mmCIF file of C-alpha atoms and ligand atoms in Angstrom:
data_model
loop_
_atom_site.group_PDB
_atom_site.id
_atom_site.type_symbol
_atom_site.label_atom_id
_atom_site.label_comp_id
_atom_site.label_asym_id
_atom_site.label_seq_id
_atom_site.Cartn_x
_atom_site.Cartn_y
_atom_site.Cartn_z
ATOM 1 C CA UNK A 23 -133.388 158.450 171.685
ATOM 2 C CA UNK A 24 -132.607 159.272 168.268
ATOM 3 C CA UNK A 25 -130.270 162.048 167.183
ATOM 4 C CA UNK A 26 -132.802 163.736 164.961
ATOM 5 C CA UNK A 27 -135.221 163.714 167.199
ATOM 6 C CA UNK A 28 -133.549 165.563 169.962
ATOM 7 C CA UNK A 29 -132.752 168.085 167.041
ATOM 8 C CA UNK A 30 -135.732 168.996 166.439
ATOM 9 C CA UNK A 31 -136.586 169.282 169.926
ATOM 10 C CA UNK A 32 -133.913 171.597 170.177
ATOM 11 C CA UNK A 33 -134.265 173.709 167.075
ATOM 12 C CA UNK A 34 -138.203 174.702 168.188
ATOM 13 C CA UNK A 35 -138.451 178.307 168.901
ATOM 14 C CA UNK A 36 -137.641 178.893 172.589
ATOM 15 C CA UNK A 37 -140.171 181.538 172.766
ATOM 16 C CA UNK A 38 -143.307 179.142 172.211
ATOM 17 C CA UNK A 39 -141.507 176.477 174.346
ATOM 18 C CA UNK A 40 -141.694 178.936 177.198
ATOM 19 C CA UNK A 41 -145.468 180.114 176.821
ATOM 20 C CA UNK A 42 -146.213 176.656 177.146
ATOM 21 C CA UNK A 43 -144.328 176.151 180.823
ATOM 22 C CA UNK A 44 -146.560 179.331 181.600
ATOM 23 C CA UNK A 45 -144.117 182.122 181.652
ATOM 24 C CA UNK A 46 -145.194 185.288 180.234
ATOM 25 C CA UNK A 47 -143.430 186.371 176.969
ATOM 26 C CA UNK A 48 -143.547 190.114 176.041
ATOM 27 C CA UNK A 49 -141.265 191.502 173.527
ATOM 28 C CA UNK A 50 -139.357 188.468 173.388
ATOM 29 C CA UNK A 51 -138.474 188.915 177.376
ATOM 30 C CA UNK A 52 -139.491 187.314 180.253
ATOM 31 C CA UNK A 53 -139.462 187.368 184.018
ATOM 32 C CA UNK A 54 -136.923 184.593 184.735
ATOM 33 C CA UNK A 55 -138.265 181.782 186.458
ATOM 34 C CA UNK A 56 -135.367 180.823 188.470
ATOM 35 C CA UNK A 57 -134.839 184.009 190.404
ATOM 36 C CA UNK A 58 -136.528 187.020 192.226
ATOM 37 C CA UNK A 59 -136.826 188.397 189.117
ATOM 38 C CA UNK A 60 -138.364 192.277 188.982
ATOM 39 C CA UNK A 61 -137.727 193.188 185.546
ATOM 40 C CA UNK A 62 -137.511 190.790 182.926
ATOM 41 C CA UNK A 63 -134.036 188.756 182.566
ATOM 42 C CA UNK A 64 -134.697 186.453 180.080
ATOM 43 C CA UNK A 65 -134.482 186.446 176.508
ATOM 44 C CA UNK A 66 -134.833 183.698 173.672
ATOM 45 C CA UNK A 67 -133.174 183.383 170.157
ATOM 46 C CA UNK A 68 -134.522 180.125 167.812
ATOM 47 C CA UNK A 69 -134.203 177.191 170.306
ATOM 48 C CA UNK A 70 -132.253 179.017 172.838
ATOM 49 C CA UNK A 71 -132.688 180.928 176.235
ATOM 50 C CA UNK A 72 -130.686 182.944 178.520
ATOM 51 C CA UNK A 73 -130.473 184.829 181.788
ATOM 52 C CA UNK A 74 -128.795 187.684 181.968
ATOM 53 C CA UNK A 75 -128.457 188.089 185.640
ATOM 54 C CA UNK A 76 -127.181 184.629 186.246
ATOM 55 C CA UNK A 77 -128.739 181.814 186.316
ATOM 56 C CA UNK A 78 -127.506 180.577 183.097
ATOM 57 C CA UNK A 79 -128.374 179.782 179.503
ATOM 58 C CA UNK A 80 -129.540 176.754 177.297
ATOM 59 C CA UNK A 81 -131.959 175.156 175.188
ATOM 60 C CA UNK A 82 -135.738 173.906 174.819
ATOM 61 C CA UNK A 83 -134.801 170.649 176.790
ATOM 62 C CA UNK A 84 -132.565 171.918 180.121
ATOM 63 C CA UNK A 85 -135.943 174.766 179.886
ATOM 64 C CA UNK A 86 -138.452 172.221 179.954
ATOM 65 C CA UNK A 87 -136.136 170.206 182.638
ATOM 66 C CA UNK A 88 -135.678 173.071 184.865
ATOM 67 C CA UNK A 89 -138.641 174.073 185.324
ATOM 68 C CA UNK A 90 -141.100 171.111 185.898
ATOM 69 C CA UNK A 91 -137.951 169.579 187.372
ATOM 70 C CA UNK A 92 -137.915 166.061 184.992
ATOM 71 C CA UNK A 93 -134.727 164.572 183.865
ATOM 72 C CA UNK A 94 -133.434 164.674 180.267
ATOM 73 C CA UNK A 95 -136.080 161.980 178.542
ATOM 74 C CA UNK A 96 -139.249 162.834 180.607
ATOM 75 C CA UNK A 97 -138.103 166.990 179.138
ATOM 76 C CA UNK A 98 -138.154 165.311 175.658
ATOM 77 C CA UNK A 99 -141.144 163.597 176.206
ATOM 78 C CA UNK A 100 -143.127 166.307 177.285
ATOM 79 C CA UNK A 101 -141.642 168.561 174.466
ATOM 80 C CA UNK A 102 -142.580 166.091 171.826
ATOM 81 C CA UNK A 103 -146.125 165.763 173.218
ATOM 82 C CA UNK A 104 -147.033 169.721 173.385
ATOM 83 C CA UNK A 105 -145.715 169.985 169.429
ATOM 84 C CA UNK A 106 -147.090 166.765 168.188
ATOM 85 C CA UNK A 107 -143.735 165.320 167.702
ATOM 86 C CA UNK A 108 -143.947 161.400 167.283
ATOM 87 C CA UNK A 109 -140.707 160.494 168.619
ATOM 88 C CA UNK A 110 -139.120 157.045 167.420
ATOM 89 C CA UNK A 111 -139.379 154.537 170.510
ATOM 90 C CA UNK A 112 -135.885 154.956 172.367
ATOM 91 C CA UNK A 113 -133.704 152.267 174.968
ATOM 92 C CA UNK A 114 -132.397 155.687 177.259
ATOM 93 C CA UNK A 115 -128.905 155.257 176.486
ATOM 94 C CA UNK A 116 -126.881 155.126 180.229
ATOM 95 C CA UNK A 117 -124.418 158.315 179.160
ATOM 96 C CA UNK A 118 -127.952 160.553 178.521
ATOM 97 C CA UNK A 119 -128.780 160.102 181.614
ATOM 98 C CA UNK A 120 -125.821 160.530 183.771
ATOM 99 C CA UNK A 121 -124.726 164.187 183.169
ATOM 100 C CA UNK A 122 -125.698 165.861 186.012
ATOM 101 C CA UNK A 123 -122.248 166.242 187.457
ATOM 102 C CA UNK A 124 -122.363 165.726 191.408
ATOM 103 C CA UNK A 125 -122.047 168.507 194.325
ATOM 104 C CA UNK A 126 -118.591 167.140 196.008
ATOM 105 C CA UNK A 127 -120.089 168.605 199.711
ATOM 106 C CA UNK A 128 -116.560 167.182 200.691
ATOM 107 C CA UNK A 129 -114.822 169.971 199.165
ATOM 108 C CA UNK A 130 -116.930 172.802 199.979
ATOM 109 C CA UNK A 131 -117.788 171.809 203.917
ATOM 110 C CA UNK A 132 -115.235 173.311 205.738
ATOM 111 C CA UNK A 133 -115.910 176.577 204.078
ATOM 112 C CA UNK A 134 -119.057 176.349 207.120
ATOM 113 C CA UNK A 135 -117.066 174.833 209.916
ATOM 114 C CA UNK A 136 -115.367 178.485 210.783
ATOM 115 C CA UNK A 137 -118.221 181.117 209.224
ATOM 116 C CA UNK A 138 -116.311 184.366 208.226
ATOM 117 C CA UNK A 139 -117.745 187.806 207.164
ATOM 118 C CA UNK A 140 -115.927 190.176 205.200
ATOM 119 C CA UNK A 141 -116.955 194.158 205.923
ATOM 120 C CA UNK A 142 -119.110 193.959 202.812
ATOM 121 C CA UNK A 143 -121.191 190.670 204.286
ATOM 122 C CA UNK A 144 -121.747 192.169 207.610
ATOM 123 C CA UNK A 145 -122.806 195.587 205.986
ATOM 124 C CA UNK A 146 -125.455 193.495 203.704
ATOM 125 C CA UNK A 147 -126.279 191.597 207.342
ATOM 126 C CA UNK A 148 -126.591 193.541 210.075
ATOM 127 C CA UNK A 149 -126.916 197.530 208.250
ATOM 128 C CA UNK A 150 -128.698 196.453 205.478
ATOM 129 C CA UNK A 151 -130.825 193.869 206.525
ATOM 130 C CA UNK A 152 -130.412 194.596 209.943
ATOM 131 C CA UNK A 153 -130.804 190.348 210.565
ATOM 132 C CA UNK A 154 -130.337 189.052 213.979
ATOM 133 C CA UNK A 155 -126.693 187.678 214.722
ATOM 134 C CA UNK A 156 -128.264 184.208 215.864
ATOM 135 C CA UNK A 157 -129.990 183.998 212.802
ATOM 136 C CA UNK A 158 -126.815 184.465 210.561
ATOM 137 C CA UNK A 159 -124.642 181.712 212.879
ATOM 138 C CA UNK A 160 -127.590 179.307 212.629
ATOM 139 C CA UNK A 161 -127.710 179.684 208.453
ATOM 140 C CA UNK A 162 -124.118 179.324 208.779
ATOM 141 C CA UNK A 163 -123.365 182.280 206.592
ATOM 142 C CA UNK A 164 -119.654 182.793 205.351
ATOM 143 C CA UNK A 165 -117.982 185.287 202.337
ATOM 144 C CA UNK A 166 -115.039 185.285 200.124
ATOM 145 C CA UNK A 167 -113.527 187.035 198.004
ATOM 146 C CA UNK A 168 -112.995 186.125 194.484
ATOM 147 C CA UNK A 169 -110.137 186.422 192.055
ATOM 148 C CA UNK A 170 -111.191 189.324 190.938
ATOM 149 C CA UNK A 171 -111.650 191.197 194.356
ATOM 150 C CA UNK A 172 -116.016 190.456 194.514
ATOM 151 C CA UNK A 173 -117.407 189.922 197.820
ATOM 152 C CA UNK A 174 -119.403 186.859 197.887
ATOM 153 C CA UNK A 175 -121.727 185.995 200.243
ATOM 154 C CA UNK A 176 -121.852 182.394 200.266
ATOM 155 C CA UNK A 177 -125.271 180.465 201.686
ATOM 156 C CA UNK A 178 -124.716 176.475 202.298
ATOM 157 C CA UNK A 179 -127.871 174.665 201.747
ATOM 158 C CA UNK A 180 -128.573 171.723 204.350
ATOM 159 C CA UNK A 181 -131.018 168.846 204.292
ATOM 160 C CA UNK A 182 -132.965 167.356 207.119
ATOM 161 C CA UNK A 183 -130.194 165.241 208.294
ATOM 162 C CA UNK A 184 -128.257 168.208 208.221
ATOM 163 C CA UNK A 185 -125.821 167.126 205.235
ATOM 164 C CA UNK A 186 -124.612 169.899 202.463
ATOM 165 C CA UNK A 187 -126.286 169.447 199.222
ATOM 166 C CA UNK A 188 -125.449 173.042 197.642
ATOM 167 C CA UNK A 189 -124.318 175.780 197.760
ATOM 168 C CA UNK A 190 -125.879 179.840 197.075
ATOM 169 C CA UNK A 191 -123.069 182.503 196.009
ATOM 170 C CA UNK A 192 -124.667 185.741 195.836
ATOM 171 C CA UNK A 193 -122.853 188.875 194.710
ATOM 172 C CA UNK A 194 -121.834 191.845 197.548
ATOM 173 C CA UNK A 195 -121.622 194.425 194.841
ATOM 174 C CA UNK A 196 -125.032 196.364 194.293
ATOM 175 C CA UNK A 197 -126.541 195.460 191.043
ATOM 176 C CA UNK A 198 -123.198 193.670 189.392
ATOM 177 C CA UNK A 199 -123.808 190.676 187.356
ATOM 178 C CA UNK A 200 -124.201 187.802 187.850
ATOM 179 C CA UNK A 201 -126.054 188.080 190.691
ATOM 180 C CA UNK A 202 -125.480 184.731 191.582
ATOM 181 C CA UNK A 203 -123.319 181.571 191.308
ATOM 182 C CA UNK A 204 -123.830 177.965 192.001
ATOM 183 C CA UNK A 205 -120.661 175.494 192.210
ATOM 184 C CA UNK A 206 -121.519 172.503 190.175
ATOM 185 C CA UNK A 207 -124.227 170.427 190.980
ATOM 186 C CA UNK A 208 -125.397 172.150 193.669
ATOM 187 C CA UNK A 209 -129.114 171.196 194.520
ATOM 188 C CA UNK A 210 -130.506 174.633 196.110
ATOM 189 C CA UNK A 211 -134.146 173.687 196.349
ATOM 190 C CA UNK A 212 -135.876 174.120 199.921
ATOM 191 C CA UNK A 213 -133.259 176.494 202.222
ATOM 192 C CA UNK A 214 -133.057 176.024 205.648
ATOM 193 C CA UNK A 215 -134.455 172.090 205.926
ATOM 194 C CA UNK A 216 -132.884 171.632 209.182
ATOM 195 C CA UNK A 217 -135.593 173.451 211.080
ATOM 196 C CA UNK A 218 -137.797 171.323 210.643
ATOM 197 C CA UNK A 219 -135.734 169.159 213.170
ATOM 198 C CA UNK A 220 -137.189 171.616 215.660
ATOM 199 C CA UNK A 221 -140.917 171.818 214.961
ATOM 200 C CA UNK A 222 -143.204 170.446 217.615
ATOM 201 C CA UNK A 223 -146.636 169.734 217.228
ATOM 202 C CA UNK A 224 -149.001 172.786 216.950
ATOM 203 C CA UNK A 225 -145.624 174.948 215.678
ATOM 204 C CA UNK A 226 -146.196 177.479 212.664
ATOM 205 C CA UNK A 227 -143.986 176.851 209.938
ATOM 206 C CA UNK A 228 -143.374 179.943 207.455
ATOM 207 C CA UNK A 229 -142.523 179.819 203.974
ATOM 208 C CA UNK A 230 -140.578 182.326 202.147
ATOM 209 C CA UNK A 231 -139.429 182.635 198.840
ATOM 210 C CA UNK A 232 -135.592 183.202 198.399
ATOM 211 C CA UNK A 233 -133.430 182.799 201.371
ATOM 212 C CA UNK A 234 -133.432 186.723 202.194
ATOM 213 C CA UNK A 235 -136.972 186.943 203.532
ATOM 214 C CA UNK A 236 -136.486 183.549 205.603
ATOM 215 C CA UNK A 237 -133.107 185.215 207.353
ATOM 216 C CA UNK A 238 -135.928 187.716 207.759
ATOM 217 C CA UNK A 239 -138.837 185.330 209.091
ATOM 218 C CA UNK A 240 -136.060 184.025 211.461
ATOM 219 C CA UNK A 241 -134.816 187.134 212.334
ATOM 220 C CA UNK A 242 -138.703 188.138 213.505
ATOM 221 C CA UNK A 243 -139.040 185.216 215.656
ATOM 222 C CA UNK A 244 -140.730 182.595 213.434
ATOM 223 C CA UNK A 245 -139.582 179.214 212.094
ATOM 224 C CA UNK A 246 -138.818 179.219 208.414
ATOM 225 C CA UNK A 247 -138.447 177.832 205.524
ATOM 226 C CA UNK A 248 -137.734 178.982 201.880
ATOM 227 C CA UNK A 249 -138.753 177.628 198.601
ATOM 228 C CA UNK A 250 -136.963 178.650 195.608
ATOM 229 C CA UNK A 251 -137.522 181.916 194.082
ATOM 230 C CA UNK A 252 -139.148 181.036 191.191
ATOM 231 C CA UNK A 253 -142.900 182.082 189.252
ATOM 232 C CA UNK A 254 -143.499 178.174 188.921
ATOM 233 C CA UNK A 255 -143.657 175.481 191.411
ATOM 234 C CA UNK A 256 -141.244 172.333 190.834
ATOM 235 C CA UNK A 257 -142.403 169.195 191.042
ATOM 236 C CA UNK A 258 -139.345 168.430 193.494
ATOM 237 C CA UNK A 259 -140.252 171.015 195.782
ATOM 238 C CA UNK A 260 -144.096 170.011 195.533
ATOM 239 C CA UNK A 261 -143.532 166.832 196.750
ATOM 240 C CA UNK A 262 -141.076 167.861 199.507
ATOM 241 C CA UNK A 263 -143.887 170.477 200.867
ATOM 242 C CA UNK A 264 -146.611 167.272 200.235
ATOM 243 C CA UNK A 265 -143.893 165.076 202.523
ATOM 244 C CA UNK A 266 -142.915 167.864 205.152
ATOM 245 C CA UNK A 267 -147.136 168.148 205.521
ATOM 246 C CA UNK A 268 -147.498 164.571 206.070
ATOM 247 C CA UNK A 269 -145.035 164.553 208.941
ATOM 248 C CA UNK A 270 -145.649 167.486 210.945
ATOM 249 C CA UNK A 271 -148.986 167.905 212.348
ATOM 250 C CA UNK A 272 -148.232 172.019 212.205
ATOM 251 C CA UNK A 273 -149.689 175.756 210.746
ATOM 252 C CA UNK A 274 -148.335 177.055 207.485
ATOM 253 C CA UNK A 275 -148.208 180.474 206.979
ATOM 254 C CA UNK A 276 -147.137 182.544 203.972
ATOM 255 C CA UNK A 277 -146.119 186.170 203.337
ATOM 256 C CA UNK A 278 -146.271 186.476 199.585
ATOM 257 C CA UNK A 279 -144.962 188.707 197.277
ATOM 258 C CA UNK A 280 -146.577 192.116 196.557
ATOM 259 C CA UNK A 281 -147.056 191.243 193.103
ATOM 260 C CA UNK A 282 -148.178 188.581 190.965
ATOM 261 C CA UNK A 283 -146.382 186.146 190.411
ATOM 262 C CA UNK A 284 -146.072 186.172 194.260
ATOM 263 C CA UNK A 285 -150.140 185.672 194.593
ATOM 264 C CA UNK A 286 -149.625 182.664 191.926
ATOM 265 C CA UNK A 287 -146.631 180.959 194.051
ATOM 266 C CA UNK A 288 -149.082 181.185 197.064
ATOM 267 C CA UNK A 289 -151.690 179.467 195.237
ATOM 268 C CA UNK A 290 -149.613 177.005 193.677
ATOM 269 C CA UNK A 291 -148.655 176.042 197.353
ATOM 270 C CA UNK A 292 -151.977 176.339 198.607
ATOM 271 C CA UNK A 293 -152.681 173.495 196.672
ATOM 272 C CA UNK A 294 -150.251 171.426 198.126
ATOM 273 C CA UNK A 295 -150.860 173.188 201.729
ATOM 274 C CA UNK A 296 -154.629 173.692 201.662
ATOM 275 C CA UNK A 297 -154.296 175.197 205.042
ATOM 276 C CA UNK A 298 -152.200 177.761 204.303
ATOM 277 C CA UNK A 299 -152.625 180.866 205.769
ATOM 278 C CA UNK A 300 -152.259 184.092 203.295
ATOM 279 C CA UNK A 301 -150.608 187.291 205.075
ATOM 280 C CA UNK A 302 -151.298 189.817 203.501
ATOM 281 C CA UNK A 303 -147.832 192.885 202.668
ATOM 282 C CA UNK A 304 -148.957 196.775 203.103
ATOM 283 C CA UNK A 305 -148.812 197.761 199.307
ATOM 284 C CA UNK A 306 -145.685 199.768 200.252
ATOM 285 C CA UNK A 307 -143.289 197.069 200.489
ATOM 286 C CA UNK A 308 -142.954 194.571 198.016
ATOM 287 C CA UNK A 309 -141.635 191.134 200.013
ATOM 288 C CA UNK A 310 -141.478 190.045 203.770
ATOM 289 C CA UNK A 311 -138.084 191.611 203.940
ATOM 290 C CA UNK A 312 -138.950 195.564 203.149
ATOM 291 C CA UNK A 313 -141.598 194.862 205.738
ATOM 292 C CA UNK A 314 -139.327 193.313 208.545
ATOM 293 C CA UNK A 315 -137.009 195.949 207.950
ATOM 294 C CA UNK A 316 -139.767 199.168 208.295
ATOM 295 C CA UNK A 317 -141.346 196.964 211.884
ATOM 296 C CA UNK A 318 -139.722 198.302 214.799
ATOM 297 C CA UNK A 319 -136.594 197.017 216.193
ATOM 298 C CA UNK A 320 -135.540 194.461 218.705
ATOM 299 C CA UNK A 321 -138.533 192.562 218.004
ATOM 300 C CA UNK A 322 -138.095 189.155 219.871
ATOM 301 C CA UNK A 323 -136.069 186.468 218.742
ATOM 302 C CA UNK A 324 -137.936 182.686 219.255
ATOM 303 C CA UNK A 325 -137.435 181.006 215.439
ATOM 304 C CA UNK A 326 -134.026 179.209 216.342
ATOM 305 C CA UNK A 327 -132.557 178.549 219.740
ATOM 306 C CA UNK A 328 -129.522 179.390 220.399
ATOM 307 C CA UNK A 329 -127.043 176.505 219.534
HETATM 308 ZN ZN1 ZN B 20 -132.566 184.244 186.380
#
């Protein structure tokens, strides 16, 4: 691909880049597609974008990438085409491609073998989020502390075969930024894949967004997964959902978001799940979690056996 042409990829203004992908702009915020975002995180200037509670910062292309999940020339492609940019004809040089640094799972495994929860993580757990013991050993859930003296809580992200692929840090301290850190390469798409190990036919299947409301799901007695908390579907996670319906002959259900962009994520997935089956919050609480925690206690435990 030609140097000038990525340029000028790069110096359209973020702003119109992100209308296109579908996220609402208003005075030059928006709600951040890569988190549960509430109030709007985001912010552009010229080809640029950033958010503030985390989940990083960068131009047009890693935007476009991000979010309908293509690698580095398909996100060019698909810039050029919306702005009627006539790209010269490229060879994809090798050294474009291969920046996505790797997750070394050999580094960060052992972290898992021997969980271990600071005060602060079994405060968030058990007080907080009053979650069910089995359902924290099962997610594997372990905390640090970091140079600084922050309580992490640190979520390991499995897939079907049961192999680490990334890695969630998410801050103990109320409201500090970030919110949440990712060692490199980590690939935190679909939480809690090895469930589906123990799905039999006829089984419901729920589907959360963000990890929090499937400890939740578990914690109620249902299997669950999560899907990234995000106001846009990737195309990654689409075609997981497309392969994990193919396999299983089982009942989706879905407890979305009291809000919008929690109706659109259902619909999105609807049309990859046409069965889905739409549960439906009391206005008063605004995700699955709020409502788990208002249900009364010691409701029965059936999600994940014991192991
Ligand atoms: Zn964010």
């Amino acid at each position: 691909m030609e140097r000038h042409d990525i340029e000028k990829l790069r110096s359209l203004p973020c702003e119109g880049v992100a209308k296109r992908l579908g996220l609402t702009v208003k005075q030059h915020k928006a709600l951040c597609p890569f988190h549960n975002d509430h109030t709007p995180s985001m912010t552009f200037k010229k080809g640029m974008w950033k958010c503030w509670s985390g989940c990083g910062s960068g131009d047009n292309i890693s935007l476009v990438q991000k979010v309908l999940g293509k690698n580095f020339v398909d996100a060019c492609r698909w810039l050029a085409d919306e702005n009627n940019i006539i790209l010269t004809e490229y060879e994809p040089q090798p050294s474009v491609l291969s920046h996505q640094p790797s997750f070394d799972a050999a580094r960060y495994a052992r972290f898992f073998e021997h969980p271990w929860l600071l005060p602060e993580a079994k405060k968030f757990l058990f007080e907080e989020r009053r979650l069910d013991e089995r359902v924290v050993r099962w997610c594997r859930l372990t905390s640090w502390k970091d140079k600084l003296g922050v309580p992490w809580l640190q979520i390991p992200y499995y897939n079907c075969e049961g192999k680490l692929v990334g890695i969630q840090n998410r801050n103990l301290i109320k409201g500090a930024l970030p919110r949440f850190r990712f060692p490199q390469g980590s690939q935190c798409g679909i939480y809690n894949l090895p469930v589906l190990n123990l799905l039999k036919p006829g089984d419901e299947l729920y589907i959360a967004e963000g990890c929090s409301d499937c400890w939740s799901l578990l914690s109620a007695g249902h299997k669950a997964i999560a899907i990234p908390s995000a106001t846009l579907l990737t195309r990654d996670v689409r075609s997981k959902m497309e392969e994990v319906r193919g396999r299983f002959s089982i009942q989706f259900h879905m407890w979305p978001d009291c809000d919008v962009p929690g109706e659109r994520l259902f619909l999105q997935l609807q049309k990859v799940l046409p069965s889905l089956v739409h549960h439906q919050l009391p206005p008063t609480c605004k995700d699955f979690s709020e409502y788990y925690l208002k249900a009364p206690s010691g409701s029965p435990f059936g999600g994940v056996e014991e192991c």
